[in-house]
């Protein structure tokens, strides 16, 4: 069959959810995925460890390449980086995040944190930067709830109310009780709760308070959920599994062997029979008729063979970079001049060190981060610097320095240790390691953009994406404030600071600001490139994600925002994922279904956490 | 298999285990429990060659006297031979601690090598995805 009601481009979080919702209403949906269908984690015969090791080793296919951390290397020249892979770059600073072209997309390798955005995030113009959303927190709130049910979120509603100022309906609880705090969180709470730190940029003080982060991973169901009907966790392939729990594999990136972490593969497991997935299909063009209405897509197999499929509606859900690339390849949605612009991420300032002698951080025993500090996200300080979340990194120094092998080599080769002394020193060092991850909000800036590379082509002959990216003063000031906060936290803890943005090769994202050197990674929270707004003149899509220029046809995926705010309901600062879940708003041109309630990232690499050099995944 | 060969083999394995114990700080019982002694002996023979491995089994340089990188003394022939042994010792130590032979890209030799890497045991931990501790285990401080 080549005729469908809807074609969805991309089988990641947004695409899988849109297809799920449409399939439930009996629509015939074709989902075209550029990557391989088997993400290496679905072989029923595979034992968990083998599946993890296979996921760790997964690499892009030449016909559907994606940026991996080795594509980006720091240099001593200007600019201080080199981008040699699928994602070419020519900006002053590197866009430091990757993404995955495989079934399930980047959502396979996310950390699994699902915080909401704050009400004030939807209008940062009030603070003098970014762009106002054509939506408010209250518009989105029911959809947050629907998304939290679908993903299966564990969190404490009272804590979210009290420490983030989030509004919830009376009596609402999350599907699952909050996850137990990590040992590191308890050490921090004991030493830091109630202490005040100075923000030298905003000239204010912030009281520290350890707050649990909402997690899209299974915990203990809350019997009060849904008016006392409770909640049944979902395990492998989204099947109901009352006993599914996070068991502390500490390998969420790249793979959760216990299937406690949400991935799009869980949504796909719930698809109706009217939804079909076709993998290894790289969409190269969206087809439109004379009136500008989408009629289908042209796509290519890995052998280069060209096919066409037709549909009434085309949904683009191929990630911020690839969506923009596809619109540009198709010559569509060009009226506002905004396609490809306003590319955003959460640039992350990392600081890392060792707890005092005799203290244990308890690393590598659970999720990569369980809790954080939320006190730097809101308020008038945003006028002067980017707001940020502080995540407590519980996997040692992996994001900053690479896997533990680097510690082993350092002690053996550089310090000449062996035998009992090596064993003791290494054990002590590992147990005391922790990382602070300051995830910066980045406002919409039209200069940060995706274009088509003028000369370079991929294996199928399509122009490679070219990114031009920079961090503005607002973000750099946010990092300056974050580093000052970090210095005070280390002092309060009596911890040894090992932060050092060297060697240059390991820190492609590096800059000087007011005499101090900063290094950043990318959180993998790509956003922007088809900005949402109130009018066709200044935006690509409306608040329902409908493309202004191609009414009721091409839609951007639900992860685009007219942001200025942390456009991330899902990640660290709230990552984009929850916004994607606005699939529940039915950005499909179809009658909007009512939101029916109650049915329903060792060798730990975090490539999409932008681990540039790490010998990596995005949230 | 003739008895003498077997005896030789056993003796070689025993000497390899003793060498590994000196290098890693884990006793022979701990190392035997990984089930990897024979496998790593084979890897070491393949990577180092029979001659260098033989020398290593006979005369491991005293690790306490090993200069760290950057603290080298002037080179001589004896030093060169020492350097060769020292570098072989370091590679073997790294193999035990990480499950991979040094050099990029670093890949564990097998799922077992990954799971039994001594770096985790040194810290009282288990390798990620190898033997999870159960719901809430991350709240505790040390390994099981």
XYZ file of C-alpha atoms in Angstrom:
763
model
C 0.000 0.000 0.000
C 1.335 3.463 -0.758
C -1.641 5.537 0.419
C -2.145 6.343 4.106
C -4.112 8.733 6.250
C -0.923 10.004 7.850
C 2.796 9.606 7.225
C 5.045 10.204 10.223
C 8.718 10.880 9.547
C 10.803 9.595 12.435
C 10.089 6.892 15.013
C 11.430 8.696 18.069
C 9.529 10.051 21.043
C 7.279 12.479 19.165
C 6.696 10.299 16.101
C 5.932 7.180 18.119
C 3.451 9.085 20.281
C 1.664 10.737 17.360
C 1.386 7.381 15.585
C 0.069 5.769 18.761
C -2.633 8.372 19.210
C -3.690 8.256 15.551
C -3.692 4.466 15.467
C -5.978 4.380 18.464
C -8.483 6.311 16.389
C -8.213 3.838 13.552
C -6.096 5.969 11.236
C -3.803 4.204 8.789
C -0.356 5.468 9.657
C 2.994 4.840 7.987
C 5.992 5.638 10.156
C 9.220 6.036 8.175
C 12.411 5.681 10.191
C 15.835 6.487 8.753
C 17.707 4.160 11.091
C 17.633 0.440 11.682
C 14.503 -0.985 13.266
C 16.270 -3.066 15.824
C 17.977 -0.736 18.207
C 19.949 -3.687 19.513
C 17.841 -3.990 22.601
C 14.881 -6.054 21.534
C 16.224 -9.539 20.918
C 14.195 -11.631 23.360
C 17.014 -14.156 23.545
C 19.562 -11.586 24.603
C 20.635 -11.545 28.188
C 20.584 -8.083 29.757
C 24.334 -7.669 29.848
C 24.779 -8.743 26.242
C 22.021 -6.323 25.207
C 23.731 -3.529 27.103
C 27.103 -4.238 25.543
C 25.536 -4.359 22.095
C 23.759 -1.048 22.665
C 27.038 0.442 23.840
C 28.698 -0.597 20.622
C 25.964 0.665 18.324
C 27.260 2.883 15.550
C 25.591 4.804 12.730
C 24.989 3.262 9.324
C 26.725 5.138 6.466
C 23.382 5.632 4.686
C 21.720 7.143 7.770
C 24.562 8.775 9.662
C 24.208 10.820 12.834
C 26.542 12.927 14.913
C 28.523 10.964 17.422
C 30.827 12.435 20.000
C 33.923 11.515 18.040
C 32.739 13.802 15.228
C 33.601 16.783 17.371
C 37.098 17.447 18.686
C 38.646 20.447 20.392
C 41.644 22.207 18.880
C 44.051 24.922 19.964
C 43.172 26.994 16.914
C 40.270 29.375 16.216
C 37.544 28.244 16.281
C 38.571 25.836 19.005
C 36.877 22.798 17.511
C 36.649 20.619 14.429
C 33.414 18.956 13.254
C 34.156 16.278 10.695
C 31.158 13.947 10.709
C 27.527 14.069 9.639
C 26.816 17.384 11.341
C 29.165 20.033 9.907
C 29.605 23.306 11.759
C 30.957 26.768 11.040
C 29.963 28.820 14.102
C 32.185 30.475 16.714
C 31.362 27.717 19.236
C 30.194 24.143 18.655
C 26.708 22.803 18.996
C 27.827 20.068 21.353
C 24.944 17.573 21.240
C 24.380 14.553 19.090
C 21.289 12.585 18.167
C 20.548 9.062 17.065
C 19.060 7.828 13.795
C 17.732 4.445 14.874
C 14.297 3.135 15.702
C 13.343 4.905 18.931
C 15.727 7.729 18.131
C 17.538 9.731 20.760
C 14.824 8.633 23.185
C 16.591 5.270 23.448
C 19.556 6.872 25.109
C 18.046 9.648 27.212
C 18.718 9.841 30.936
C 15.014 9.552 31.718
C 14.463 12.770 33.674
C 11.075 14.401 33.101
C 10.760 17.751 34.865
C 8.098 20.217 33.797
C 8.803 23.740 32.657
C 7.955 26.570 35.036
C 5.001 28.857 34.282
C 7.373 31.806 33.825
C 9.439 29.879 31.251
C 6.684 30.382 28.701
C 7.334 34.113 28.525
C 10.949 35.078 28.899
C 10.321 38.316 27.004
C 9.272 39.575 30.437
C 12.917 39.123 31.414
C 14.207 40.770 28.281
C 15.334 37.804 26.188
C 14.090 34.914 24.066
C 10.617 34.582 22.585
C 7.219 34.236 24.131
C 5.438 30.926 23.586
C 1.978 31.097 22.027
C 0.980 28.888 24.961
C 0.949 29.086 28.725
C 1.760 26.593 31.420
C -1.935 26.262 32.149
C -2.664 25.482 28.492
C -0.135 22.688 28.633
C -0.846 21.381 32.128
C -3.406 18.694 31.160
C -1.023 17.504 28.456
C 1.806 17.286 30.951
C -0.431 15.002 32.989
C -1.275 12.889 29.958
C 2.409 12.639 29.065
C 3.352 11.736 32.634
C 0.839 8.919 32.530
C 2.033 7.634 29.174
C 5.716 7.753 30.096
C 5.118 6.619 33.648
C 6.583 9.371 35.799
C 7.713 8.968 39.418
C 7.741 12.200 41.427
C 6.493 13.926 44.563
C 3.756 16.405 43.737
C 4.108 18.310 47.012
C 7.829 18.766 46.489
C 7.208 20.006 42.946
C 4.632 22.471 44.239
C 6.693 23.718 47.138
C 10.110 24.059 45.514
C 9.277 24.834 41.899
C 6.009 26.696 42.225
C 4.309 24.348 39.753
C 0.533 24.259 39.641
C -1.317 20.938 39.700
C -4.992 20.142 40.026
C -6.223 19.677 43.569
C -5.527 16.153 44.810
C -3.280 15.236 41.881
C -0.440 12.788 42.449
C 2.094 11.350 40.000
C 1.617 7.803 38.709
C 4.467 6.554 40.877
C 6.013 7.606 44.151
C 9.299 9.483 43.936
C 12.428 7.376 43.573
C 14.546 6.993 46.701
C 17.267 9.655 46.899
C 20.762 8.586 45.908
C 23.426 8.403 48.587
C 25.052 11.487 47.064
C 21.757 13.379 47.383
C 21.655 12.577 51.095
C 25.249 13.717 51.600
C 24.378 16.989 49.865
C 21.145 17.455 51.807
C 22.963 16.932 55.091
C 25.741 19.383 54.264
C 24.000 21.933 52.078
C 20.266 22.210 52.724
C 19.493 25.651 54.102
C 22.924 27.065 53.269
C 22.958 30.198 51.143
C 25.223 30.804 48.192
C 25.926 34.071 46.410
C 25.204 34.674 42.762
C 27.845 37.256 41.800
C 26.195 37.921 38.430
C 22.647 38.573 39.618
C 23.953 39.953 42.919
C 21.566 37.862 44.957
C 21.630 34.878 47.262
C 19.989 31.509 46.762
C 19.150 29.026 49.481
C 20.174 25.488 48.567
C 17.644 22.701 48.850
C 18.010 19.179 47.453
C 14.892 18.388 45.398
C 14.032 15.084 43.741
C 13.721 15.197 39.953
C 10.689 13.653 38.241
C 11.774 10.437 36.512
C 10.268 8.616 33.541
C 11.326 5.313 35.088
C 9.383 2.808 37.080
C 9.112 3.027 40.831
C 6.440 2.113 43.320
C 2.951 2.904 41.956
C 0.951 5.427 43.963
C -2.418 3.879 44.869
C -3.924 7.382 45.044
C -3.270 7.994 41.349
C -6.212 8.718 39.093
C -8.759 9.175 41.839
C -7.692 6.025 43.669
C -7.611 3.749 40.645
C -3.841 3.498 40.902
C -1.291 2.919 38.166
C 0.258 -0.138 36.564
C 3.874 0.329 35.447
C 4.775 -0.721 31.923
C 7.841 -2.793 31.142
C 9.359 -4.164 27.968
C 7.515 -3.086 24.797
C 5.059 -1.136 26.945
C 3.367 -4.196 28.377
C 1.695 -3.763 31.780
C 4.149 -5.065 34.368
C 3.061 -4.310 37.937
C 6.443 -5.327 39.345
C 8.662 -3.431 36.921
C 11.079 -1.218 38.852
C 14.349 0.541 38.269
C 16.812 -1.917 39.808
C 19.906 0.246 39.605
C 21.661 -1.068 36.520
C 23.303 2.357 36.198
C 23.423 1.910 32.436
C 20.368 3.997 31.411
C 22.573 5.518 28.744
C 22.658 3.709 26.401
C 20.298 0.992 27.567
C 18.044 -0.008 30.457
C 18.211 -3.813 30.667
C 15.261 -3.941 33.078
C 13.033 -1.806 30.791
C 12.125 0.445 33.703
C 13.131 3.598 31.816
C 10.681 4.941 29.245
C 11.773 4.738 25.629
C 9.722 5.185 22.443
C 9.895 1.413 21.940
C 7.379 1.139 24.791
C 4.982 3.370 22.872
C 5.531 1.354 19.707
C 4.654 -1.823 21.587
C 1.208 -0.302 22.137
C 0.569 0.699 18.533
C -2.629 -0.537 16.937
C -2.567 -2.760 13.865
C -3.257 0.266 11.661
C 0.209 1.681 12.342
C 3.103 0.363 10.214
C 6.793 1.022 10.792
C 9.147 0.967 7.842
C 12.769 1.289 8.914
C 15.900 2.095 6.886
C 13.902 4.649 4.923
C 15.510 8.070 4.654
C 12.880 10.653 3.717
C 14.425 13.033 1.204
C 11.493 15.266 0.258
C 7.983 16.200 1.325
C 5.708 16.315 -1.732
C 3.118 19.092 -2.101
C 0.412 19.866 -4.639
C -0.182 23.171 -6.394
C -2.099 24.527 -3.412
C 0.797 23.843 -1.082
C -0.869 20.899 0.635
C 1.345 17.966 1.491
C 0.498 14.872 -0.539
C 3.184 12.504 0.648
C 6.928 11.944 0.800
C 9.786 10.650 -1.294
C 12.206 8.383 0.548
C 15.323 6.346 -0.153
C 16.465 2.928 0.920
C 20.041 2.257 1.972
C 20.730 1.033 -1.551
C 19.630 4.417 -2.915
C 16.351 3.119 -4.381
C 13.756 5.928 -4.418
C 10.136 5.296 -3.338
C 7.080 7.466 -2.829
C 4.220 7.177 -0.321
C 1.073 9.290 -0.227
C -1.049 10.559 2.652
C -3.463 13.319 3.642
C -1.200 14.542 6.422
C 2.565 14.453 6.853
C 4.032 14.758 10.346
C 7.701 15.636 10.638
C 9.140 14.141 13.783
C 12.762 13.735 12.800
C 14.561 15.850 15.418
C 15.388 19.544 15.307
C 18.286 19.202 12.880
C 16.813 16.616 10.499
C 13.345 18.231 10.436
C 14.881 21.521 9.376
C 17.074 19.752 6.833
C 14.032 18.017 5.359
C 12.006 21.249 5.105
C 14.974 22.942 3.428
C 15.498 19.993 1.052
C 11.817 20.238 0.131
C 11.864 24.017 -0.260
C 8.899 24.289 2.108
C 7.705 26.587 4.885
C 10.025 29.353 3.747
C 7.754 32.376 4.090
C 8.887 33.482 7.534
C 12.574 32.887 6.859
C 12.709 31.059 10.170
C 13.146 27.430 9.076
C 16.370 26.103 10.568
C 16.765 29.126 12.828
C 16.582 29.386 16.622
C 18.438 26.110 17.197
C 18.720 25.597 20.930
C 20.215 23.153 23.365
C 21.002 23.060 27.029
C 24.685 23.797 27.148
C 25.971 22.145 30.317
C 28.744 23.447 32.518
C 30.294 20.502 34.346
C 32.299 20.708 37.540
C 33.635 17.633 39.255
C 35.616 16.528 42.261
C 35.997 14.238 45.243
C 34.038 14.230 48.478
C 36.213 14.618 51.583
C 38.344 11.658 52.752
C 36.222 8.913 54.207
C 32.987 10.113 52.532
C 31.301 7.943 49.912
C 29.253 9.280 47.013
C 27.941 5.810 46.156
C 28.427 6.236 42.405
C 27.324 3.914 39.574
C 24.458 2.367 41.467
C 21.295 3.866 40.005
C 20.080 6.531 37.571
C 22.719 8.956 36.307
C 21.117 11.693 38.357
C 18.302 11.423 40.873
C 18.040 14.902 42.399
C 19.170 18.470 41.944
C 19.008 22.111 43.001
C 16.062 23.983 41.472
C 16.660 27.410 43.040
C 18.478 28.927 40.052
C 15.689 28.465 37.532
C 13.304 31.272 38.363
C 13.015 34.921 39.267
C 14.447 38.272 38.263
C 18.017 36.948 38.145
C 17.035 35.749 34.671
C 17.268 39.317 33.436
C 21.020 39.197 34.010
C 21.964 35.602 33.289
C 20.559 32.389 31.899
C 18.661 30.341 34.467
C 19.906 26.808 35.125
C 19.158 23.546 36.824
C 21.835 21.852 38.871
C 21.838 18.083 38.429
C 23.831 15.895 40.759
C 25.803 13.470 38.604
C 25.953 10.065 40.259
C 28.105 8.266 37.715
C 31.464 9.498 38.904
C 33.263 11.635 36.351
C 32.063 9.783 33.282
C 30.541 12.773 31.527
C 33.513 15.009 32.220
C 36.414 12.594 31.835
C 35.129 9.432 30.206
C 34.699 5.906 31.533
C 36.473 4.657 34.644
C 39.147 3.179 32.411
C 40.598 6.679 32.251
C 41.043 6.694 36.044
C 42.666 3.274 35.885
C 45.128 4.400 33.228
C 45.866 7.634 35.075
C 46.821 5.780 38.258
C 48.776 3.021 36.515
C 50.654 4.998 33.898
C 50.819 8.555 35.165
C 51.179 7.843 38.867
C 52.959 4.526 38.555
C 50.729 2.725 41.074
C 50.264 -1.027 41.272
C 49.317 -3.807 43.670
C 47.614 -3.021 46.953
C 48.276 0.703 46.635
C 46.588 0.832 43.218
C 43.609 -1.117 44.511
C 43.156 1.119 47.530
C 43.711 4.438 45.741
C 41.435 3.546 42.844
C 38.650 2.263 45.091
C 38.818 5.337 47.284
C 38.876 7.708 44.323
C 35.941 6.086 42.585
C 33.802 6.055 45.709
C 34.351 9.776 46.308
C 33.726 10.995 42.748
C 30.765 13.201 41.874
C 29.827 15.731 39.194
C 27.679 18.865 39.210
C 25.851 19.413 35.922
C 24.679 22.993 35.408
C 22.195 22.879 32.549
C 21.688 26.310 31.030
C 18.572 27.575 29.370
C 19.346 28.975 25.938
C 16.982 31.503 24.408
C 15.803 31.540 20.801
C 18.387 33.274 18.603
C 17.770 33.352 14.843
C 21.536 33.346 14.230
C 21.852 29.825 15.685
C 20.719 27.864 12.699
C 20.690 24.746 10.570
C 21.279 25.111 6.820
C 22.166 22.715 4.003
C 25.874 22.299 3.411
C 26.724 23.905 0.053
C 29.025 21.105 -1.100
C 29.177 18.125 1.279
C 26.794 15.203 0.668
C 25.898 12.070 2.612
C 26.102 8.512 1.225
C 22.677 8.933 -0.432
C 23.718 12.158 -2.161
C 21.736 14.466 0.139
C 23.347 17.674 1.448
C 24.710 17.317 4.968
C 23.277 19.575 7.661
C 25.427 22.582 8.520
C 25.061 24.211 11.929
C 26.093 27.735 12.857
C 26.020 28.078 16.619
C 27.212 30.283 19.435
C 26.515 31.042 23.086
C 25.371 34.560 23.791
C 26.366 36.762 26.715
C 23.274 35.724 28.657
C 24.288 32.058 28.617
C 27.952 32.852 29.335
C 26.908 34.928 32.332
C 24.794 31.989 33.450
C 27.879 29.801 33.317
C 29.894 32.398 35.245
C 27.236 32.403 37.967
C 27.134 28.599 37.912
C 30.908 28.323 38.357
C 30.799 30.728 41.287
C 27.989 28.688 42.837
C 29.995 25.523 42.241
C 33.048 27.002 43.980
C 30.922 27.781 47.054
C 29.336 24.318 47.051
C 32.757 22.671 46.934
C 33.890 24.851 49.836
C 30.786 24.025 51.904
C 31.269 20.316 51.240
C 34.989 20.411 51.941
C 35.293 18.637 48.586
C 38.366 18.623 46.332
C 37.658 20.370 43.040
C 39.190 18.550 40.060
C 37.472 20.665 37.397
C 39.864 21.317 34.512
C 38.729 21.960 30.941
C 41.814 20.315 29.460
C 43.209 18.904 27.277
C 41.801 21.114 24.517
C 40.983 18.077 22.363
C 38.544 16.822 24.997
C 36.705 20.154 25.255
C 35.507 21.328 21.850
C 33.086 23.634 23.684
C 35.496 25.956 25.437
C 35.627 29.729 25.796
C 37.101 32.537 27.871
C 34.738 34.867 29.669
C 35.873 37.682 31.968
C 39.275 36.094 32.367
C 38.079 32.604 33.286
C 37.962 29.498 31.086
C 34.733 27.531 30.759
C 34.073 24.209 29.108
C 30.642 22.895 28.236
C 28.993 19.786 26.890
C 25.620 19.484 25.153
C 22.702 17.938 26.995
C 21.251 16.503 23.800
C 18.147 18.641 24.182
C 17.840 19.966 20.665
C 14.987 22.381 20.112
C 13.929 25.157 17.800
C 14.395 25.222 14.003
C 10.687 25.537 13.233
C 9.724 28.131 15.737
C 6.158 28.291 17.009
C 4.274 31.573 17.118
C 1.088 33.548 16.707
C 1.495 34.599 13.083
C 2.825 33.358 9.778
C 5.140 36.328 9.501
C 7.449 35.458 12.332
C 7.108 31.732 12.890
C 7.019 28.411 11.060
C 4.190 26.700 12.945
C 1.242 27.674 15.105
C 0.657 26.527 18.650
C -0.846 23.283 17.322
C 2.376 22.667 15.401
C 0.618 23.251 12.103
C 2.791 24.695 9.400
C 1.468 28.153 8.474
C 2.486 27.857 4.828
C 1.022 24.404 4.301
C -2.227 24.363 6.221
C -3.510 21.059 7.506
C -0.616 19.254 5.985
C 2.986 19.458 6.981
C 3.553 19.735 10.656
C 6.655 20.135 12.569
C 7.194 17.782 15.315
C 6.010 18.681 18.684
C 9.315 19.647 19.930
C 9.526 22.987 18.430
C 8.881 25.879 20.449
C 8.930 29.485 20.214
C 11.003 29.479 23.049
C 12.846 31.544 25.067
C 12.274 29.463 28.016
C 13.681 26.202 28.845
C 11.972 24.554 26.301
C 12.375 21.520 27.914
C 9.885 19.870 29.648
C 11.971 16.990 29.784
C 15.171 17.436 30.723
C 17.136 19.034 32.923
C 15.833 22.286 32.803
C 12.731 20.636 31.758
C 13.471 18.802 28.567
C 11.796 19.168 25.260
C 10.216 15.784 25.603
C 7.207 16.759 27.565
C 6.491 19.402 25.040
C 6.606 16.752 22.446
C 3.997 14.954 24.315
C 1.706 17.643 23.174
C 0.887 14.960 20.754
C -1.948 14.816 23.170
C -3.095 18.068 21.780
C -3.451 16.228 18.613
C -1.331 18.379 16.350
C -2.551 16.231 13.542
C -5.268 18.147 11.806
C -7.718 15.510 12.941
C -10.582 16.008 15.314
C -9.008 16.453 18.652
C -9.654 13.442 20.821
C -10.554 14.111 24.392
C -7.715 13.395 26.732
C -9.095 10.286 28.261
C -7.651 9.617 31.645
C -6.907 6.184 32.886
C -6.506 3.835 30.242
C -4.258 3.560 28.929
C 21.873 6.695 30.170
C 30.840 1.492 33.405
C 31.622 1.774 30.552
C 28.914 4.184 30.637
C 29.088 6.250 27.585
C 26.768 9.122 27.256
C 27.237 10.101 23.686
C 24.159 12.138 23.617
C 24.846 13.896 26.590
C 27.260 15.329 24.262
C 30.212 13.706 25.661
C 32.451 15.216 23.266
C 35.447 13.287 23.902
C 34.331 10.876 26.170
C 35.808 7.880 25.446
C 28.540 9.620 25.312
C 23.415 10.314 24.837
C 20.660 13.298 25.511
C 19.297 13.312 27.735
C 48.289 -34.517 26.472
C 51.623 -35.620 27.987
C 51.861 -35.098 31.673
C 54.915 -32.859 31.475
C 53.133 -30.340 29.255
C 50.238 -30.231 31.592
C 52.552 -29.700 34.519
C 54.314 -26.948 32.615
C 51.021 -25.370 31.730
C 49.789 -25.522 35.297
C 53.043 -24.088 36.524
C 52.861 -21.285 33.966
C 49.299 -20.523 34.984
C 50.304 -20.497 38.622
C 53.168 -18.123 37.914
C 50.847 -15.936 35.840
C 48.328 -15.833 38.683
C 51.088 -14.898 41.149
C 52.288 -12.152 38.823
C 48.715 -10.900 38.394
C 48.270 -10.838 42.160
C 51.425 -8.745 42.590
C 50.287 -6.326 39.917
C 46.651 -5.938 40.952
C 46.617 -6.275 44.715
C 43.877 -8.932 44.488
C 44.777 -12.366 45.849
C 44.828 -15.512 43.748
C 41.453 -16.645 45.091
C 39.826 -13.375 43.940
C 41.467 -13.660 40.554
C 40.541 -17.340 40.148
C 36.924 -16.428 40.976
C 36.759 -14.249 37.874
C 37.304 -17.335 35.742
C 39.596 -15.285 33.549
C 43.129 -16.343 34.559
C 43.612 -18.744 31.629
C 41.940 -16.374 29.182
C 44.138 -13.459 30.221
C 47.265 -15.615 30.072
C 46.344 -16.352 26.459
C 45.695 -12.657 25.749
C 48.991 -11.641 27.333
C 50.892 -14.274 25.312
C 49.267 -13.019 22.133
C 49.823 -9.321 22.845
C 53.321 -9.513 24.338
C 54.795 -12.508 22.573
C 56.181 -15.606 24.278
C 59.636 -14.160 24.917
C 58.508 -10.995 26.709
C 55.816 -12.827 28.655
C 58.414 -15.418 29.707
C 60.698 -12.657 30.978
C 57.768 -11.015 32.751
C 56.887 -14.263 34.519
C 60.533 -14.673 35.588
C 61.475 -11.157 36.576
C 58.720 -8.662 37.218
C 60.350 -5.357 37.973
C 59.609 -4.077 41.442
C 56.584 -1.809 40.922
C 57.664 0.293 43.883
C 60.763 1.302 41.926
C 58.909 2.090 38.745
C 59.205 5.754 37.850
C 55.999 7.369 36.762
C 55.817 8.836 33.271
C 57.665 12.094 33.202
C 60.118 11.020 35.868
C 62.325 9.003 33.591
C 66.002 8.623 34.119
C 68.536 8.623 31.308
C 68.086 5.646 29.072
C 70.458 2.711 28.763
C 70.112 -0.837 27.487
C 69.120 -2.125 30.897
C 66.609 0.683 31.167
C 65.161 -0.185 27.796
C 64.589 -3.757 28.870
C 63.128 -2.515 32.151
C 60.872 -0.158 30.219
C 59.635 -3.022 28.106
C 58.827 -5.067 31.203
C 57.249 -2.106 32.944
C 55.072 -1.307 29.980
C 54.018 -4.973 29.754
C 53.206 -4.987 33.484
C 51.066 -1.891 33.086
C 49.185 -3.348 30.151
C 48.478 -6.518 32.093
C 47.333 -4.538 35.148
C 45.037 -2.504 32.925
C 43.622 -5.684 31.405
C 42.694 -7.016 34.828
C 41.216 -3.724 35.994
C 39.170 -2.860 32.893
C 38.735 -6.048 30.868
C 40.415 -4.501 27.854
C 43.972 -4.278 26.555
C 45.229 -0.691 26.563
C 44.874 1.250 23.350
C 41.932 2.922 21.715
C 39.168 2.131 21.241
C 38.859 0.399 24.549
C 36.523 -2.589 24.274
C 36.105 -5.327 26.855
C 37.252 -8.679 25.517
C 33.982 -10.363 26.464
C 30.861 -9.746 28.566
C 32.637 -11.616 31.339
C 35.716 -9.396 31.086
C 33.436 -6.397 31.333
C 31.558 -7.710 34.357
C 34.664 -8.920 36.221
C 36.780 -5.791 35.701
C 38.616 -5.224 38.990
C 38.058 -1.465 38.932
C 34.517 -2.055 40.195
C 35.572 -4.551 42.845
C 38.239 -2.145 44.101
C 35.462 0.351 44.840
C 33.049 -2.239 46.244
C 30.797 -1.797 43.196
C 29.572 -3.897 40.315
C 29.899 -3.033 36.643
C 26.857 -1.156 35.285
C 24.232 -3.572 33.870
C 26.118 -6.589 35.224
C 24.538 -7.296 38.631
C 22.052 -4.598 39.613
C 21.390 -4.165 43.314
C 17.622 -3.788 43.141
C 15.135 -0.957 43.610
C 16.529 1.748 45.870
C 19.992 0.179 46.080
C 21.414 3.533 44.977
C 20.464 4.976 48.355
C 23.074 2.774 50.039
C 26.691 3.634 50.200
C 28.714 0.708 49.065
C 28.527 -2.526 47.185
C 26.800 -5.599 48.330
